[in-house]
CSV table of C-alpha atoms in Angstrom, one decimal:
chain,number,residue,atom,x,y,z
A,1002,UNK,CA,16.5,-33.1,20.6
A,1003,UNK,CA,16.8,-29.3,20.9
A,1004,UNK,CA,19.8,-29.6,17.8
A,1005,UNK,CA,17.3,-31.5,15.7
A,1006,UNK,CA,14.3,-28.9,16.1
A,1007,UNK,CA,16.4,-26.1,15.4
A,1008,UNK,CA,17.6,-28.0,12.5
A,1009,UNK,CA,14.3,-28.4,11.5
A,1010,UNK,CA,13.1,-24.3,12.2
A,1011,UNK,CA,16.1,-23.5,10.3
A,1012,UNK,CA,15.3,-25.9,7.4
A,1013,UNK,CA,11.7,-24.2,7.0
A,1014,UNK,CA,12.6,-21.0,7.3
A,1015,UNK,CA,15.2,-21.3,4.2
A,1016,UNK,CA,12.0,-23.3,2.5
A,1017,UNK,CA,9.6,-20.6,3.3
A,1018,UNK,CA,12.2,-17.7,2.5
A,1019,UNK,CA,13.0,-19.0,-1.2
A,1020,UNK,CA,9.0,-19.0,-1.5
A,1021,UNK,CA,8.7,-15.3,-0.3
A,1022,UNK,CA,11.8,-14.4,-2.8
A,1023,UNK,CA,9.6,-15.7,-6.1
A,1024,UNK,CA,6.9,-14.1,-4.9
A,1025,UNK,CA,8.9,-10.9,-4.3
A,1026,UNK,CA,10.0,-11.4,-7.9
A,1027,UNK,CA,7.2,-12.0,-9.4
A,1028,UNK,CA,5.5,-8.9,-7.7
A,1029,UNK,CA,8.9,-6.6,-9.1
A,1030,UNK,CA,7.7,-8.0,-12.5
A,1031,UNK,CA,4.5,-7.1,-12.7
A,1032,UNK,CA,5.0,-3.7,-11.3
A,1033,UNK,CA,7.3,-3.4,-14.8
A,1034,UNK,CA,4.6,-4.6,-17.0
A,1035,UNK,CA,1.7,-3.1,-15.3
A,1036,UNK,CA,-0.1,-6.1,-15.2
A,1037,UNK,CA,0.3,-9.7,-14.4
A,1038,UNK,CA,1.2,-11.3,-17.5
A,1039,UNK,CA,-0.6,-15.0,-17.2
A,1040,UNK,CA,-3.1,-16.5,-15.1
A,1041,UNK,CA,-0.4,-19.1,-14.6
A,1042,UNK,CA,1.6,-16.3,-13.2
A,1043,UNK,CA,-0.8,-15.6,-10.8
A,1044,UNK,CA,-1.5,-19.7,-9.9
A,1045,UNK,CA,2.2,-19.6,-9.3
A,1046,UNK,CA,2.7,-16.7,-7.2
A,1047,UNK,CA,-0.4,-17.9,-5.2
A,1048,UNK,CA,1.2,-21.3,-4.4
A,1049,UNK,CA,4.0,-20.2,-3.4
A,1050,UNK,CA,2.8,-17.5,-1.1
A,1051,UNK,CA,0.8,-20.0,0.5
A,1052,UNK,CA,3.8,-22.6,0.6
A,1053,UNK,CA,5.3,-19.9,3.2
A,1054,UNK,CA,2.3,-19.5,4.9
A,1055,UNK,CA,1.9,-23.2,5.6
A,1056,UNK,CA,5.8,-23.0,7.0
A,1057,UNK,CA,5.4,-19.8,9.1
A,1058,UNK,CA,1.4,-18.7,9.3
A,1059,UNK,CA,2.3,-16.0,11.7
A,1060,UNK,CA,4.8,-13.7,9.8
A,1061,UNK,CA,3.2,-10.9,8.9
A,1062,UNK,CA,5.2,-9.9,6.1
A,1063,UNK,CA,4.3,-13.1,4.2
A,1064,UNK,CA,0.6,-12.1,4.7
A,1065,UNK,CA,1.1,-8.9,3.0
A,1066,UNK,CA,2.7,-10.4,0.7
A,1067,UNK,CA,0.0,-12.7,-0.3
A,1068,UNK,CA,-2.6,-9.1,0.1
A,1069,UNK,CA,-0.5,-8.1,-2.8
A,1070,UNK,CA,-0.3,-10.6,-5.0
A,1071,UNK,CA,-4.8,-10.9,-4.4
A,1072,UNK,CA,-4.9,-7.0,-4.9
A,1073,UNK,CA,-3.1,-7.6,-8.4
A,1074,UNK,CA,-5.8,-10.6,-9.2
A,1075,UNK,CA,-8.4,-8.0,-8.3
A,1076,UNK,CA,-6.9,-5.8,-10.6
A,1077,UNK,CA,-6.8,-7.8,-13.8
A,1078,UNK,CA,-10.6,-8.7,-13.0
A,1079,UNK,CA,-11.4,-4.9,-13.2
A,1080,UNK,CA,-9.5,-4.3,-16.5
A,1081,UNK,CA,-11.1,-7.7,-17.8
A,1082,UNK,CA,-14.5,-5.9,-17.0
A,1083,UNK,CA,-15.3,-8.8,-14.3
A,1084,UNK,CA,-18.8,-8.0,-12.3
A,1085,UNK,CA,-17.7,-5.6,-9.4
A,1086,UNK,CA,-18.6,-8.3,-7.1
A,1087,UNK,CA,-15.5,-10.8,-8.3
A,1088,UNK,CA,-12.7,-7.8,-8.1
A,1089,UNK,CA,-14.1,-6.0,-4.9
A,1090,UNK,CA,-14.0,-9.8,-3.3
A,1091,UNK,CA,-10.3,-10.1,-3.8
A,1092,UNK,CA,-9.9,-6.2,-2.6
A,1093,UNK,CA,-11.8,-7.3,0.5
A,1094,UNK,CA,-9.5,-10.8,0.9
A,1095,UNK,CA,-6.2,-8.2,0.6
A,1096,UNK,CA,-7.8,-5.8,3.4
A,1097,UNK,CA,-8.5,-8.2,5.9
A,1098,UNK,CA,-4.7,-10.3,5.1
A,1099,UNK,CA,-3.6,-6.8,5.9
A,1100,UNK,CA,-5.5,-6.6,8.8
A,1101,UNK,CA,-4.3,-9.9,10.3
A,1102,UNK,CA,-0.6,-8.4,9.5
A,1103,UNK,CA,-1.2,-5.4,11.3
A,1104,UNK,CA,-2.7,-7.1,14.2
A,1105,UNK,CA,0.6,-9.5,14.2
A,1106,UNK,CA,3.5,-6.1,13.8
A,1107,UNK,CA,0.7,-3.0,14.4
A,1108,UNK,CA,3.8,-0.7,14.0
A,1109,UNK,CA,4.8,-0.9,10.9
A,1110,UNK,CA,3.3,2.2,9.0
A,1111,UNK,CA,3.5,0.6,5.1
A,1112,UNK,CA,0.9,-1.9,6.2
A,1113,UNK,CA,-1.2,0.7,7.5
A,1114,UNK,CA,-0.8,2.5,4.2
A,1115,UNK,CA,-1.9,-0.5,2.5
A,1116,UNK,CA,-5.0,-1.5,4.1
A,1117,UNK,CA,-6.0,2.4,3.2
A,1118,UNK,CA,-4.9,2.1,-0.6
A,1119,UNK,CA,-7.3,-1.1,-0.3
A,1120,UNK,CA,-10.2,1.1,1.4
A,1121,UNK,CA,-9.8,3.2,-1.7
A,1122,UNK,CA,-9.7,0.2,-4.4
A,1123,UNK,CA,-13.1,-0.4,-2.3
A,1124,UNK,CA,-14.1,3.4,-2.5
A,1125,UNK,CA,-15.1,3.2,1.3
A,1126,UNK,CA,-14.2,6.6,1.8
A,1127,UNK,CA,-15.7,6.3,5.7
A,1128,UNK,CA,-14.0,6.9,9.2
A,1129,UNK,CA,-12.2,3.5,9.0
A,1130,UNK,CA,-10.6,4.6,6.2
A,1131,UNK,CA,-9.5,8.4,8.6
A,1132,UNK,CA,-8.3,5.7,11.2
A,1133,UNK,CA,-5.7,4.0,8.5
A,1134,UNK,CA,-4.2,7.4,7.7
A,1135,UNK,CA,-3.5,8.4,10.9
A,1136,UNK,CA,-2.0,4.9,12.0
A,1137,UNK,CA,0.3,5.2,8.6
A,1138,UNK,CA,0.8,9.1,9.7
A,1139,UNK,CA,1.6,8.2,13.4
A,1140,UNK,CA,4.2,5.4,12.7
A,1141,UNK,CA,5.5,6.2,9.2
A,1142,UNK,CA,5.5,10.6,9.0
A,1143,UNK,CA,8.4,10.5,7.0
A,1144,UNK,CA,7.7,7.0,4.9
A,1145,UNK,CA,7.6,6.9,0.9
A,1146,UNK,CA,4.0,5.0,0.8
A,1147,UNK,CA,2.8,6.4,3.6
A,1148,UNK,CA,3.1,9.8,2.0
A,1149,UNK,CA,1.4,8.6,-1.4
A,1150,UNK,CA,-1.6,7.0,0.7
A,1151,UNK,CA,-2.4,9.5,2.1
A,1152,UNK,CA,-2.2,11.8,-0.9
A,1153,UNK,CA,-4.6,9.8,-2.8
A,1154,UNK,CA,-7.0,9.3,0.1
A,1155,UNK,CA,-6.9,12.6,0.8
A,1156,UNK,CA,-7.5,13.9,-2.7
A,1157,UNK,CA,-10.0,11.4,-3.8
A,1158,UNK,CA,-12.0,12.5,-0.5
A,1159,UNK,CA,-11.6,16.2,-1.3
A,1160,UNK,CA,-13.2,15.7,-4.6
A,1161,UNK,CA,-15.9,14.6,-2.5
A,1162,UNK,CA,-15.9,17.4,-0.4
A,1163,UNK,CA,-15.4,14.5,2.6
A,1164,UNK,CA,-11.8,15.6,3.7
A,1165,UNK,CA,-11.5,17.6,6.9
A,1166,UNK,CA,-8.2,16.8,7.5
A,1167,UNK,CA,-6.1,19.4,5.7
A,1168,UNK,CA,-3.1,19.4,7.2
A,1169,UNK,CA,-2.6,16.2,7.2
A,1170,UNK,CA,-2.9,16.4,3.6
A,1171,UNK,CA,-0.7,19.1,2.9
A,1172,UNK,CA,2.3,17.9,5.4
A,1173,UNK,CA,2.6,14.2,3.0
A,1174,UNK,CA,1.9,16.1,-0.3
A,1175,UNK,CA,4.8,18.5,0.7
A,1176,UNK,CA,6.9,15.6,2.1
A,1177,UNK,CA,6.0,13.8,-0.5
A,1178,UNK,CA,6.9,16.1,-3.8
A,1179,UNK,CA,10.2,16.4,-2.0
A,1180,UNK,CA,10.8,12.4,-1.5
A,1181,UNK,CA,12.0,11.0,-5.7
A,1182,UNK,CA,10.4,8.2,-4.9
A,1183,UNK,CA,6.7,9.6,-4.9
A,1184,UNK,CA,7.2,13.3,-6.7
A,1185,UNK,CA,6.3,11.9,-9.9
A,1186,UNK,CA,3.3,10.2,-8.5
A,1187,UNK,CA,2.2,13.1,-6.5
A,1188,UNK,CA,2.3,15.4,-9.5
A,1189,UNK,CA,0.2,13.4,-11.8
A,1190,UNK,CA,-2.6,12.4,-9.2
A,1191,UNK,CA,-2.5,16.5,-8.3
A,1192,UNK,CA,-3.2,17.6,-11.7
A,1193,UNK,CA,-6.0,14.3,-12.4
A,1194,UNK,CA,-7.6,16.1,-9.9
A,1195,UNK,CA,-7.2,19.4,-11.2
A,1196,UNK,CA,-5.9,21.0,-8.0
A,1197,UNK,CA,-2.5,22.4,-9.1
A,1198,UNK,CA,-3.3,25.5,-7.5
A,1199,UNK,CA,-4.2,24.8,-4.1
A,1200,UNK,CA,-1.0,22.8,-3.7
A,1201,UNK,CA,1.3,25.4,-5.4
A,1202,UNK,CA,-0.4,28.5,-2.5
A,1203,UNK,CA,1.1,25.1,0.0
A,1204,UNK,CA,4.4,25.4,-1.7
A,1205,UNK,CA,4.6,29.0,-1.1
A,1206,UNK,CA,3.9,29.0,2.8
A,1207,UNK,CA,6.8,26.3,3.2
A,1208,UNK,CA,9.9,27.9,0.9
A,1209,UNK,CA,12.2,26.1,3.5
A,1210,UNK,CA,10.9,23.1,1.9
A,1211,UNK,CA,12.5,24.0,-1.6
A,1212,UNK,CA,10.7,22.0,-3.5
A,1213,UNK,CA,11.0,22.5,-7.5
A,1214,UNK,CA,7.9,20.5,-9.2
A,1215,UNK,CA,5.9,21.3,-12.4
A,1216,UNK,CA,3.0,21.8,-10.7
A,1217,UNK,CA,3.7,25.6,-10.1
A,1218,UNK,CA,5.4,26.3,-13.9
């Protein structure tokens, strides 16, 4: 009896895994284009998400998985100009599929980092939002999208004069010029917001850093 049920466990988890690789794909592709390139696309990418969910509803990274793939629906409604209402829905459904992720594996940091990104898609700029970044801070200091979370929520809630929490700002901007994966990110959302200057004074207190950017040309 055991042999036969781990037969089975075995037999949906390779189901469930080659659901979670087309999603992943399809994900990759998008990212590529910018945009999801059919409403078929996104049907597709939906069922299979939720195929894996049905297999395994308690693995957390197939819920962020499927907070992805709604963010990206949410998205396309935006650029379609849908009512706020039908995009803001979806960015809601993504936070709390986050959420339940983060209350299944709260240590992983990019989850954290995406239920802020989501705050921001939301423009909740509030104390929930504070409590994300220092989650993603606490378990990810030294994490790619940690570092580019923060450096948008940060920004977009200095803009607002909202953002008391400078040096948590200026540790991921630093860490995150020096990381290729974010730099080029960093740089553009530094001079959308016009504050090139600021971050080039940060540069020069940290020259252990050596950090070469544009920024400061």
């Amino acid at each position: 009896m055991l042999l036969g049920w781990l037969s089975l466990h075995a037999a949906s988890m390779g189901l469930a895994n080659l659901q979670v690789i087309r999603v992943e794909n399809a994900l990759n592709r998008w990212a590529k284009l910018a945009k999801v390139p059919s409403a078929s696309a996104m049907a597709s990418a939906l069922a299979s998400i939720d195929r894996a969910i049905d297999l395994h509803p308690d693995n957390p990274y197939q819920l962020t998985l499927k907070a992805q793939v709604i963010e990206w629906r949410g998205v396309g409604k935006a650029i379609n100009g849908e009512p706020a209402e039908a995009y803001n829905a979806d960015f809601r459904a993504a936070l709390e599929l986050h959420r339940q992720a983060t209350y299944l594996r709260p240590l992983w940091p990019d989850t954290w980092a995406d239920m802020a990104n989501m705050k921001l898609r939301l423009n909740e700029l509030d104390e929930e939002l504070d409590r994300y970044l220092a989650q993603a801070d606490k378990f990810g200091p030294y994490t790619a999208p940690v570092h580019l979370s923060i450096v948008k929520a940060g920004l977009a809630k200095l803009a607002q004069s909202k953002f008391t929490q400078i040096p948590l700002l200026n540790r991921h901007m630093l860490r995150g010029l020096k990381d290729p994966r974010t730099k080029q990110q960093i740089e553009t959302l530094v001079m959308d917001y016009g504050y090139e200057t600021m971050v080039c004074e940060w540069l020069a207190q940290a020259p252990e850093m050596e950090i070469e950017t544009k920024l400061c040309k």
